[in-house]
Coordinates of C-alpha atoms (C1' of nucleotides) in Angstrom, one line a residue:
Chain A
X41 CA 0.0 0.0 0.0
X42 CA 2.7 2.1 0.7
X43 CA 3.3 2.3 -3.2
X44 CA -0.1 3.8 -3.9
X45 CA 0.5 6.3 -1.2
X46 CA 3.7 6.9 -2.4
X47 CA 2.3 7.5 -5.8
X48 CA -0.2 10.0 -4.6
X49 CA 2.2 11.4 -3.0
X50 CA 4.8 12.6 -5.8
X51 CA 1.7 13.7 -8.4
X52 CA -0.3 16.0 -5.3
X53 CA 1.1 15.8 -1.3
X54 CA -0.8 13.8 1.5
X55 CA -1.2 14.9 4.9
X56 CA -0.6 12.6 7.7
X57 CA -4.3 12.0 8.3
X58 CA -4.7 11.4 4.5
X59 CA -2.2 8.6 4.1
X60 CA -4.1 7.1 7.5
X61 CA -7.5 7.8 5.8
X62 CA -6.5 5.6 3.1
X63 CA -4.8 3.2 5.0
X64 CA -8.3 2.4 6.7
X65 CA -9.7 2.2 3.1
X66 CA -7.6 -1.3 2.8
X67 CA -9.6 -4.4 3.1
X68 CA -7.2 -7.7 2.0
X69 CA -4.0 -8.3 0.4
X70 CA -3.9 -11.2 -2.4
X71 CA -1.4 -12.6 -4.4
X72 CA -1.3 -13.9 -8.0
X73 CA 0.5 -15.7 -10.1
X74 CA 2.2 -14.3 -13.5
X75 CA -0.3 -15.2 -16.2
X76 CA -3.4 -15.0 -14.1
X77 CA -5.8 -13.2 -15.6
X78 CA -7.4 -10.3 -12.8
X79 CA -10.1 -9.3 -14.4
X80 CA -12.0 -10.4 -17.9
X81 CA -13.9 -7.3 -20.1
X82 CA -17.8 -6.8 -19.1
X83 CA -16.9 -7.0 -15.5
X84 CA -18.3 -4.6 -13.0
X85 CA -15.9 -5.0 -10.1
X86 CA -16.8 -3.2 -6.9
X87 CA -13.4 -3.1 -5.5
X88 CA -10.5 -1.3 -6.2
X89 CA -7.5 -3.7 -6.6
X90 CA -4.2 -2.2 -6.5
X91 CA -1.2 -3.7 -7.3
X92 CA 1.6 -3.8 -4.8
X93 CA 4.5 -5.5 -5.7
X94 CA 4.9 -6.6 -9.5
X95 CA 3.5 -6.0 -13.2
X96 CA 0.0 -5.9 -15.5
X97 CA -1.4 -5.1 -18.0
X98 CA -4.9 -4.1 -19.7
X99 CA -5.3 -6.0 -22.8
X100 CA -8.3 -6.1 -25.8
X101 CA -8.9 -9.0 -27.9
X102 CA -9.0 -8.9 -31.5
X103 CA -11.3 -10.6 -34.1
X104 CA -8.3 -12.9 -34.8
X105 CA -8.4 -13.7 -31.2
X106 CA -4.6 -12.1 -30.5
X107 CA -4.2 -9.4 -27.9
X108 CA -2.9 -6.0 -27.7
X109 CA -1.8 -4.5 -24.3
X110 CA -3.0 -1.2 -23.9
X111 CA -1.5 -0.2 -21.2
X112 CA 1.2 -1.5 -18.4
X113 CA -0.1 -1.4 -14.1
X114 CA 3.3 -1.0 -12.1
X115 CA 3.4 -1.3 -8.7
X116 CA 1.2 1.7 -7.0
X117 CA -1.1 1.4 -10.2
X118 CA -4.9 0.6 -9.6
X119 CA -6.2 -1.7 -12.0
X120 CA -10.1 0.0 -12.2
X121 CA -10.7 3.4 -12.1
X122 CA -11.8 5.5 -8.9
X123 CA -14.1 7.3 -9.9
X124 CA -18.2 8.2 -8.5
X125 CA -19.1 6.1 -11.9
X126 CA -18.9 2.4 -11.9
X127 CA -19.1 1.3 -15.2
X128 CA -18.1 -2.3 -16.7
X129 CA -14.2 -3.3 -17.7
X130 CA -13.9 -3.0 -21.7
X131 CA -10.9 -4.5 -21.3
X132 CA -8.9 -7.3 -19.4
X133 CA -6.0 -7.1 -17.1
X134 CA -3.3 -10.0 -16.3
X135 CA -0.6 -10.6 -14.6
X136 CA 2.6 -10.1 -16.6
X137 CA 4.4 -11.0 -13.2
X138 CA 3.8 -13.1 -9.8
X139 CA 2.0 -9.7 -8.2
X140 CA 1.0 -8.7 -5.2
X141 CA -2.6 -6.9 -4.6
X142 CA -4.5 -4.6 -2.1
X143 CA -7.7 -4.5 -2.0
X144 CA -9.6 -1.1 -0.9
X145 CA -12.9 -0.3 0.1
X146 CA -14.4 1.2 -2.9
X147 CA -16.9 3.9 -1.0
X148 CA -14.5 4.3 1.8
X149 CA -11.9 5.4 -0.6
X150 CA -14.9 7.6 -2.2
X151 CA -15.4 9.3 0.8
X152 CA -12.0 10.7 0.5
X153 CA -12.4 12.8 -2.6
X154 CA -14.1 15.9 -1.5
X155 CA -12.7 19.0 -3.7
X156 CA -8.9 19.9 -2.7
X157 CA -7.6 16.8 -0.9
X158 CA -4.2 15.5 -1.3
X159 CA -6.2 12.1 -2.9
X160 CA -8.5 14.1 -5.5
X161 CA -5.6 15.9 -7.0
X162 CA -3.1 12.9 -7.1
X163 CA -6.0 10.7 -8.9
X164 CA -6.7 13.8 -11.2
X165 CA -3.0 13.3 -12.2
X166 CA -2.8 9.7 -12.6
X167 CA -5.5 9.8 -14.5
X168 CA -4.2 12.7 -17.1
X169 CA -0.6 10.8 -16.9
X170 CA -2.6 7.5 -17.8
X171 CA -4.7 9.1 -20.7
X172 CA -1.3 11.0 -21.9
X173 CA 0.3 7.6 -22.1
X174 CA -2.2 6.1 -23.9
X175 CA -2.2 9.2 -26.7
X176 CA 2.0 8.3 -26.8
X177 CA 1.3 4.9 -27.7
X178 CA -1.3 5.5 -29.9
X179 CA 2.0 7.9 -31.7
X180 CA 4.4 4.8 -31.3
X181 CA 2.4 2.6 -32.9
X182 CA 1.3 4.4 -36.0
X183 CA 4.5 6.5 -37.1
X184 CA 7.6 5.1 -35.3
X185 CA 9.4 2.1 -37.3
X186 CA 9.4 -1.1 -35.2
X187 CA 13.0 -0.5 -33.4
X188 CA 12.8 2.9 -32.2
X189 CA 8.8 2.1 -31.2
X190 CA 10.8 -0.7 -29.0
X191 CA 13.4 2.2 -27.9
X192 CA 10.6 4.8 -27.1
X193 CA 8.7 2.3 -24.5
X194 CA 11.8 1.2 -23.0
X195 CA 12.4 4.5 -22.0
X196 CA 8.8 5.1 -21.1
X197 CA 9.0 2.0 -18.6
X198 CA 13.0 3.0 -17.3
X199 CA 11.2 6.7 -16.5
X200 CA 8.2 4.7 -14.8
X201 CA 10.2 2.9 -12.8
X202 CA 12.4 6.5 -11.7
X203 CA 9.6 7.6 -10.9
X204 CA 8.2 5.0 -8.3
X205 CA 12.0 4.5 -6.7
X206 CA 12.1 1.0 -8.6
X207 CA 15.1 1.6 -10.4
X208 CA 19.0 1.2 -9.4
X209 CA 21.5 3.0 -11.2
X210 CA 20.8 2.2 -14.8
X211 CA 19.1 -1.0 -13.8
X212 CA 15.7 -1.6 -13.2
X213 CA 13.4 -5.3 -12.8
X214 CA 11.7 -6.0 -16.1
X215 CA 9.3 -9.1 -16.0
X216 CA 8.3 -8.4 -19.5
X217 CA 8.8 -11.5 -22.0
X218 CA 9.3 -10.4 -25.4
X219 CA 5.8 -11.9 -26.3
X220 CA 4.2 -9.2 -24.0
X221 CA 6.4 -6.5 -25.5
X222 CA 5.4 -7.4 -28.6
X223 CA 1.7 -7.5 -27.7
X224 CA 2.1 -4.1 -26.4
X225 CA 4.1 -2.8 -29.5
X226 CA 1.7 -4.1 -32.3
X227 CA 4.8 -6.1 -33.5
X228 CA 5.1 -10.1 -33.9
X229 CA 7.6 -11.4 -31.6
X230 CA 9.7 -12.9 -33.8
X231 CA 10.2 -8.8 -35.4
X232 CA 10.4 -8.1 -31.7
X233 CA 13.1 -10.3 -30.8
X234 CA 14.7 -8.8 -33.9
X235 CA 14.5 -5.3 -33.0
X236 CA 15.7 -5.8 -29.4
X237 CA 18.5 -7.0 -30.7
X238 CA 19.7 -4.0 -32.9
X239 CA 19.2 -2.0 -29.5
X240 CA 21.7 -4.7 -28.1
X241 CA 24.1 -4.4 -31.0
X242 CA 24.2 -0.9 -30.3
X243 CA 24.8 -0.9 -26.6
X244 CA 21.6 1.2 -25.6
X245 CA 20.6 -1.3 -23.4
X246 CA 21.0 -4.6 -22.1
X247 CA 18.2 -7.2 -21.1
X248 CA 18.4 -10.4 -19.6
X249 CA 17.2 -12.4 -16.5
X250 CA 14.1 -9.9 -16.0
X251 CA 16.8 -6.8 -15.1
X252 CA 16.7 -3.9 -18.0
X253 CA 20.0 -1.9 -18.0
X254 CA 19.7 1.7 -19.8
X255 CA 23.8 1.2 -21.1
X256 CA 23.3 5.0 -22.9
X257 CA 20.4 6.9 -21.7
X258 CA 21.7 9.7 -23.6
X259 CA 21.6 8.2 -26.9
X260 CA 18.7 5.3 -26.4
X261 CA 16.2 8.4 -25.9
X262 CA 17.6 10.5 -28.7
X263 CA 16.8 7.5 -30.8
X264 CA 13.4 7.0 -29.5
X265 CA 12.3 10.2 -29.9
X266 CA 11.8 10.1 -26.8
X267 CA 10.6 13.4 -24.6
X268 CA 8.9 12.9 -21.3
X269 CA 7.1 15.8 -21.5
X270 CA 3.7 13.4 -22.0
X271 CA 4.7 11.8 -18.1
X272 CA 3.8 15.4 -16.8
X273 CA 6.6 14.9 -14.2
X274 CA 8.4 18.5 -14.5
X275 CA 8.8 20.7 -11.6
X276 CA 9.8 17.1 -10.0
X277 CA 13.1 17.8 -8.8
X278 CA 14.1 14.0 -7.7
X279 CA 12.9 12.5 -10.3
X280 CA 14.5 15.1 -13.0
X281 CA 17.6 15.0 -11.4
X282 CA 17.6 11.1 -11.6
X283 CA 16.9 11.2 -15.1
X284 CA 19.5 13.8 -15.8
X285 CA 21.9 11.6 -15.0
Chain B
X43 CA -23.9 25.4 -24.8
X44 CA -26.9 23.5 -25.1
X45 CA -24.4 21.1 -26.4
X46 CA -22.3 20.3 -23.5
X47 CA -25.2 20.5 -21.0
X48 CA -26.7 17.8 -23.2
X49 CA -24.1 15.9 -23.2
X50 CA -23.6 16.1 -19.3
X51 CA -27.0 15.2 -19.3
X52 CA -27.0 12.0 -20.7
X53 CA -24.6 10.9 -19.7
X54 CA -25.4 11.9 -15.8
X55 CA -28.8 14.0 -15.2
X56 CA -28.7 17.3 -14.7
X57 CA -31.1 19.5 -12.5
X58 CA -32.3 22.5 -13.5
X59 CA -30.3 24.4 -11.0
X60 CA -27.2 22.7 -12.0
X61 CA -28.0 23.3 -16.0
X62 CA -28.5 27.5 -15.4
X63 CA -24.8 27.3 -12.8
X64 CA -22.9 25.8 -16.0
X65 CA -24.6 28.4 -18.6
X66 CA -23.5 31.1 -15.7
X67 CA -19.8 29.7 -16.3
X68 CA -19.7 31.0 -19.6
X69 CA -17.3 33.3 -20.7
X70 CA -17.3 34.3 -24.4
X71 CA -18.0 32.8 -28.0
X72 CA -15.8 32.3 -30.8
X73 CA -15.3 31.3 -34.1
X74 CA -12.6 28.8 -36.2
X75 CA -11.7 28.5 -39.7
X76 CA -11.0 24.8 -40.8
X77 CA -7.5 24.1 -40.7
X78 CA -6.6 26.5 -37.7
X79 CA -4.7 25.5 -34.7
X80 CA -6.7 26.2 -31.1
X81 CA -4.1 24.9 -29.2
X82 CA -0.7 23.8 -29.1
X83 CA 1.5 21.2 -27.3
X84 CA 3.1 22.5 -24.6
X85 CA 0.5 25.2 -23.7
X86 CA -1.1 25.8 -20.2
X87 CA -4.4 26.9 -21.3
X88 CA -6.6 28.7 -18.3
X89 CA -9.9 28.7 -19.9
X90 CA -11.9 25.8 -20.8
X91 CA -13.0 25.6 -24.4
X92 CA -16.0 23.5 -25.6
X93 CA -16.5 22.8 -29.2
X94 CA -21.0 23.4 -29.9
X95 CA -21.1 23.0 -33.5
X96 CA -18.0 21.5 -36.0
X97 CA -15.5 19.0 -35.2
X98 CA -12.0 19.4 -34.1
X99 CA -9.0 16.9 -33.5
X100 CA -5.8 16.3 -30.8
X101 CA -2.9 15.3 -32.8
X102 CA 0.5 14.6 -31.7
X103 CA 3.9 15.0 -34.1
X104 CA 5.9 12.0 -35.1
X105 CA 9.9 12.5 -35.5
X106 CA 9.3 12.7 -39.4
X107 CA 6.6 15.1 -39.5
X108 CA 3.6 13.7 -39.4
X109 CA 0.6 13.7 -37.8
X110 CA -1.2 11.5 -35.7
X111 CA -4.6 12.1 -34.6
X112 CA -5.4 10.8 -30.9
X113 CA -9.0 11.9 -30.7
X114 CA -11.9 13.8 -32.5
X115 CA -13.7 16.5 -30.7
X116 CA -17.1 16.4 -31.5
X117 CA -20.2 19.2 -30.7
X118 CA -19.9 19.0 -26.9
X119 CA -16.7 17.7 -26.1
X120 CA -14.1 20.0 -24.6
X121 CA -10.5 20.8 -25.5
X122 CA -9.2 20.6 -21.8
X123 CA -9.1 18.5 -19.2
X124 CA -11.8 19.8 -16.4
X125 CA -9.8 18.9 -13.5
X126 CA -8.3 20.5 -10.4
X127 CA -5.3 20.0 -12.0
X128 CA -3.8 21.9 -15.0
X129 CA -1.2 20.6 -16.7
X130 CA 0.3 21.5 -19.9
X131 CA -0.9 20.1 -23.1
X132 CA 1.4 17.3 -24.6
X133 CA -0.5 17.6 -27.6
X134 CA -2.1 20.1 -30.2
X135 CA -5.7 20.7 -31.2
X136 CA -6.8 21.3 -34.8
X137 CA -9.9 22.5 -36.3
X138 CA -11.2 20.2 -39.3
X139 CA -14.4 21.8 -39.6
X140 CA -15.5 25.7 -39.2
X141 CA -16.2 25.4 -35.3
X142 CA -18.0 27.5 -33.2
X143 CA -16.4 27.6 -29.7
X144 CA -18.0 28.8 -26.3
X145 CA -15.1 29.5 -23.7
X146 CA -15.8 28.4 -20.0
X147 CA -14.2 30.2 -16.9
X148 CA -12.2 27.4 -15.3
X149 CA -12.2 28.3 -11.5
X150 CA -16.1 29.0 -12.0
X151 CA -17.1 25.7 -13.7
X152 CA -14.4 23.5 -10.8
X153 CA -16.6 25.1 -8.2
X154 CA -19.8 23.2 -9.6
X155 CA -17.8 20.2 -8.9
X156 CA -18.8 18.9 -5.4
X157 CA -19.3 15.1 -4.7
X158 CA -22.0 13.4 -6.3
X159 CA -23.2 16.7 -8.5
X160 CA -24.9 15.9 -11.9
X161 CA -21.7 17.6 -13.4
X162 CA -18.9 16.0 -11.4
X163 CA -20.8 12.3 -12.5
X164 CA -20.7 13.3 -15.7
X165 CA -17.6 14.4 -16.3
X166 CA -16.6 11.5 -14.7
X167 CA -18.4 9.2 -17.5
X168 CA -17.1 11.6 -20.0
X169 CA -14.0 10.7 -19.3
X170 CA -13.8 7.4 -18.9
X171 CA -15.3 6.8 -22.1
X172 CA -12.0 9.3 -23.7
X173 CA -10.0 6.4 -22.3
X174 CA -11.9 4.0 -23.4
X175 CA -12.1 5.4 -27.4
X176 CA -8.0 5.5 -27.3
X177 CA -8.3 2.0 -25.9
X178 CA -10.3 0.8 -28.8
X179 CA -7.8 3.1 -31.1
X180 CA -4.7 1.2 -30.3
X181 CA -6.4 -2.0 -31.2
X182 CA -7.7 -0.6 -34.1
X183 CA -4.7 0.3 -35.1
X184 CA -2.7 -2.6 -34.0
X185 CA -4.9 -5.2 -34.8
X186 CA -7.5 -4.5 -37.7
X187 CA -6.5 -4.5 -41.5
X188 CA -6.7 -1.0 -43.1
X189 CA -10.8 -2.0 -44.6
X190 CA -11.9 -2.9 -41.1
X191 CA -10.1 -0.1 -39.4
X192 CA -11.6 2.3 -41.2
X193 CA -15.1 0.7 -41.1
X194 CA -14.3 0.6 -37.2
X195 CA -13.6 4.1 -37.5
X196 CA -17.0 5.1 -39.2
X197 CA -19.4 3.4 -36.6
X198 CA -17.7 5.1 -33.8
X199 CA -18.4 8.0 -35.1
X200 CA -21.7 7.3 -36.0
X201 CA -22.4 6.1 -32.8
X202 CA -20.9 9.2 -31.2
X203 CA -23.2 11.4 -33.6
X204 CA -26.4 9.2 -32.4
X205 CA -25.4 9.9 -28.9
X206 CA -25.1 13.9 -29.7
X207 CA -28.8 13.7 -31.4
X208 CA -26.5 14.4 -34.5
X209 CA -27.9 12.3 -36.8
X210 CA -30.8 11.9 -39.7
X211 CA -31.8 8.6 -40.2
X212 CA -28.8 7.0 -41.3
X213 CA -26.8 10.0 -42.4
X214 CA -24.8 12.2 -40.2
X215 CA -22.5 15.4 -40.9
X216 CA -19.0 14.0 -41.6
X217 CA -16.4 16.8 -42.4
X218 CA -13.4 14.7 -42.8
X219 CA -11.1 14.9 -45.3
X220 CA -9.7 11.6 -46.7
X221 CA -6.1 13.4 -45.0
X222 CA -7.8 13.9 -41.6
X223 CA -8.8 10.4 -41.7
X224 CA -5.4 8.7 -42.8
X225 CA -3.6 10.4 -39.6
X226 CA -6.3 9.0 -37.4
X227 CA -5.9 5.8 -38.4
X228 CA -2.3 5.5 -39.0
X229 CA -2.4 5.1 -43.1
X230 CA -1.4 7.0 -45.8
X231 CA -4.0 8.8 -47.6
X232 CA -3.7 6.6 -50.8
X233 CA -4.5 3.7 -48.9
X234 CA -7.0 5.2 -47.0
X235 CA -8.7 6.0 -50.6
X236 CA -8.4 2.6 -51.6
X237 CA -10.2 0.8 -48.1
X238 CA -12.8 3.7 -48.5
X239 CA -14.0 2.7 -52.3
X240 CA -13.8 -0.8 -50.8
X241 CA -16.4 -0.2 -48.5
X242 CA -18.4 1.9 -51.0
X243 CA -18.6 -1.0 -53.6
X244 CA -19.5 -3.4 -50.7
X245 CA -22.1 -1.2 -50.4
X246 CA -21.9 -0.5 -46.6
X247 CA -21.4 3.4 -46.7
X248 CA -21.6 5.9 -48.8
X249 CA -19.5 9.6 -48.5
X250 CA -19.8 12.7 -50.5
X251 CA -20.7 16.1 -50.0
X252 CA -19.5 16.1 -46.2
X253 CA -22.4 13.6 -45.7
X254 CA -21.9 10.2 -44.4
X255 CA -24.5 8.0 -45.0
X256 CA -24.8 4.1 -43.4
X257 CA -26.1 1.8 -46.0
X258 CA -26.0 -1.1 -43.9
X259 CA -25.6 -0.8 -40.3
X260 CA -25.5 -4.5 -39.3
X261 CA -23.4 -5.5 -42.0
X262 CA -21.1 -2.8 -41.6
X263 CA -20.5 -3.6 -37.8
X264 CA -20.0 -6.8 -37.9
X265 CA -17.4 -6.3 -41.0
X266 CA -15.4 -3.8 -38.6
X267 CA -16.1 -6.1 -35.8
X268 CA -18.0 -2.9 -34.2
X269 CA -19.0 -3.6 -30.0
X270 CA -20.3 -0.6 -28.8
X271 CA -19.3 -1.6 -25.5
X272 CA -16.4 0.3 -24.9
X273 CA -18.6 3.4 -25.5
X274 CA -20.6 2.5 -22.3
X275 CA -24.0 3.2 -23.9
X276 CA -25.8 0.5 -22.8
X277 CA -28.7 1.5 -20.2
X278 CA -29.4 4.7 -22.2
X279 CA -32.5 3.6 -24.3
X280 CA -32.8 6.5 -26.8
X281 CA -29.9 6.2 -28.0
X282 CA -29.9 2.1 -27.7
X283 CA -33.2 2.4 -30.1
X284 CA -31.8 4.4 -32.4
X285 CA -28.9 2.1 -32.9
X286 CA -31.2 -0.9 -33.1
X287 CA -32.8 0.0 -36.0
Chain C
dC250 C1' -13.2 30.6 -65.8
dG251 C1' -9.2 30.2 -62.9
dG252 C1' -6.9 28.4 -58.8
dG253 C1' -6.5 25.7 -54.9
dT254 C1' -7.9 21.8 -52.3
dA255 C1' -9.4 17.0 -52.2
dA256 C1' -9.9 12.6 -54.4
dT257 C1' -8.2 9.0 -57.4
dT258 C1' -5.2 5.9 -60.1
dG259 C1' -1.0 3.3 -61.5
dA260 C1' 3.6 1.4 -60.7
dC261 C1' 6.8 -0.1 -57.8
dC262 C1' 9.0 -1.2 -53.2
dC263 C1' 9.9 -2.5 -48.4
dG264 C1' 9.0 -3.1 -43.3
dG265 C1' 7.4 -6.3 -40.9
dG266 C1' 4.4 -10.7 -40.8
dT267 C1' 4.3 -15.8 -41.1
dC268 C1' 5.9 -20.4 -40.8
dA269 C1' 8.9 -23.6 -39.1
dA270 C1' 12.8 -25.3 -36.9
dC271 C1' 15.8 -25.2 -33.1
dA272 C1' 18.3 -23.7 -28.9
dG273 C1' 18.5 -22.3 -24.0
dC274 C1' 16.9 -22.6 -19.6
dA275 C1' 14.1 -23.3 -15.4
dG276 C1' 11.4 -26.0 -12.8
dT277 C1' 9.7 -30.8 -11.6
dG278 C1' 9.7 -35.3 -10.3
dG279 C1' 12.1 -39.5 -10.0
Chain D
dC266 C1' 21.9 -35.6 -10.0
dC267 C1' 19.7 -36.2 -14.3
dA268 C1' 16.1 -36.6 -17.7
dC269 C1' 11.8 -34.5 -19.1
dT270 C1' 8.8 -30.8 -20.3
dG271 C1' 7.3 -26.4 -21.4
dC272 C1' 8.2 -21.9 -21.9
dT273 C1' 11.1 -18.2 -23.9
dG274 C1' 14.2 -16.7 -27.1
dT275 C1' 16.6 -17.0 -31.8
dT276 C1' 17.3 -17.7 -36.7
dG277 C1' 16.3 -18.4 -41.7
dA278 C1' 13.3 -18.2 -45.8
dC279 C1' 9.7 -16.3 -48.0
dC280 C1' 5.6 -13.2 -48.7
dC281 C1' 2.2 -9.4 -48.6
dG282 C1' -0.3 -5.3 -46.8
dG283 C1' 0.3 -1.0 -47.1
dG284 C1' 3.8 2.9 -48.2
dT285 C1' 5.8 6.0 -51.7
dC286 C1' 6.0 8.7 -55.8
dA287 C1' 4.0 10.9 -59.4
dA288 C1' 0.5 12.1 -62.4
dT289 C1' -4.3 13.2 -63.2
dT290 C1' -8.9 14.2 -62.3
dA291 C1' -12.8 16.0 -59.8
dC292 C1' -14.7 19.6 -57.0
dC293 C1' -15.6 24.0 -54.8
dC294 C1' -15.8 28.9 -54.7
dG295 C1' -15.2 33.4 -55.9

DNA sequence: CGGGTAATTGACCCGGGTCAACAGCAGTGG
DNA sequence: CCACTGCTGTTGACCCGGGTCAATTACCCG
């Protein structure tokens, strides 16, 4: 729980008596293993599940039954939204990693968002972060070629990770197999596997045994294209000065 | 106005109080060319602007130049996020039609937004179903062959312009231009040509004069593999009955 | 009737998909 | 400690959907 509070806390800034408040929100802890799927489209869940420890993702099924990832939960992500409206999943979400969950009290957690607390204004920014993200993607998929679309998400998840204190040095985990990249990328995993590889050959990064190593942060996000302007984390002086590095 | 207050309306229910605080919000009228630029990435707009009559688009720049379009902004829809929080854009906002545009004074229309008000619940809807829309983008994009993309493409809309009382039988208003349409769906505009005549000689839709007409609904969705889900209309029977038929 | 925007067509090409085989490695049970 | 099994990653050969370039042809509006 401490990584949704923590969350909340870098995008707005808690009181003491919020972080409690939303510790009392928490009703169970549960644990999943990778491949597990969380939640199927058309559900209506009435909890909010948030993922502690490990990786997900939201996925849509195609016509030819193959799935596209649309978005990636980190630790400190909620997998439904929190919002007054309940409205049924149009999407799936599964485990990517063995994962750890909290489950909240949906109307206790409610309760919390009256106009100006620490919790309405850190969900206000998730939820523009999230939909910025998703508008980034929707850019990576359509005009980047297949190895710089790779480059431009790596960097998306390295900054991610910055942000939530998962990273160390240039390392940070990275459960992702190269299936689920590619389902994420709109690429076949065998072009995948390809593309990874010219990032290898190039010593921008390194991947093996679930850790990601940036080698050249410098260069990968010059070649991605990348500009994390779309994270909205400016005027974040930790997490900038991490990055500058 | 009447727009957006409609639009609030269904998708929440406004009382007649609540309608006459949002006209009070109003701040002043104008008008856009086609082809002008209302915003840009990187701006911190501090008014909020709501599009009542012509259609607009976000689009995002790709490292070569081009343009992708991440949403339409129909009649009703507003340019900014209405949220405590104001962030800069990360992406620009086109005209594609002559639009008429009624500006909103921020701090005035955020102080309608108590817990559980017809405005705060439909905002909330309103965006959800944003998410949702780029959700069903990146699959479209991802997953559907250029035809079905495009087909895709046309009953969202159509749908949209049901839901926004838009609609005449089975012909709606339909400013794009074969360009606008390529950068939403991530094709070039000769393709886009091509899947277009496609679905003209099928004989699912016709286009001309800025008129888009339906030929066959049923066949047309279930050629673009069209589930209306994701726009989380179901419950609303008007609109459900028109879409029936 | 002229000029500019939008649509259409043809010819050619390439990024990335598909299929199929194989290698590496981790976990499991004997 | 080893053999078995299943997942994940890697490689090669071949193919196609959709891109690009370039030239016309409508269409719209003053």
């Amino acid at each position: 729980m401490y990584s949704f509070i923590n969350k909340m806390n870098f995008y707005s800034c808690l009181t003491h008596e919020e972080k409690a408040a939303i510790q009392g929100c928490v009703d169970s802890k549960h644990y999943f293993a990778k491949g597990q799927t969380l939640a199927r489209a058309g559900e209506k869940p009435d909890r909010i599940n948030i993922v502690t420890e490990g990786w997900a993702c939201r996925f849509k099924s195609a016509h030819d039954g193959t799935d596209q990832a649309i978005s990636f939960i980190l630790p400190g992500d909620q997998c439904e939204d929190i919002s007054p409206i309940q409205c049924s999943l149009d999407h799936g979400i599964r485990a990517l990693s063995d994962i750890r969950i909290t489950r909240v009290d949906r109307q206790k957690l409610l309760s919390q968002l009256t106009p100006g607390s620490g919790l309405t204004n850190g969900l206000a920014w998730a939820s523009i972060v999230d939909k910025s993200i998703m508008g980034e993607w929707l850019l990576n998929v359509t005009r980047r070629p297949a190895v710089m679309r790779l480059a431009h998400l790596l960097c998306e998840l390295f900054t991610r990770s910055v942000i939530i204190g998962r990273t160390e040095d240039n390392s940070m985990y990275f459960p992702l197999t190269q299936v689920a990249l590619s389902e994420a990328l709109g690429l076949s995993p065998v072009h995948l596997n390809r593309s990874l590889q010219l990032l290898r050959r190039r010593k921008l990064v390194s991947l093996s045994r679930k850790t990601l190593t940036i080698l050249d942060w410098q260069q990968l996000a010059e070649f991605a294209d990348f500009d994390n302007n779309y994270l909205h984390i400016s005027g974040k002086p930790p997490v900038s000065l991490r990055l500058a590095s």
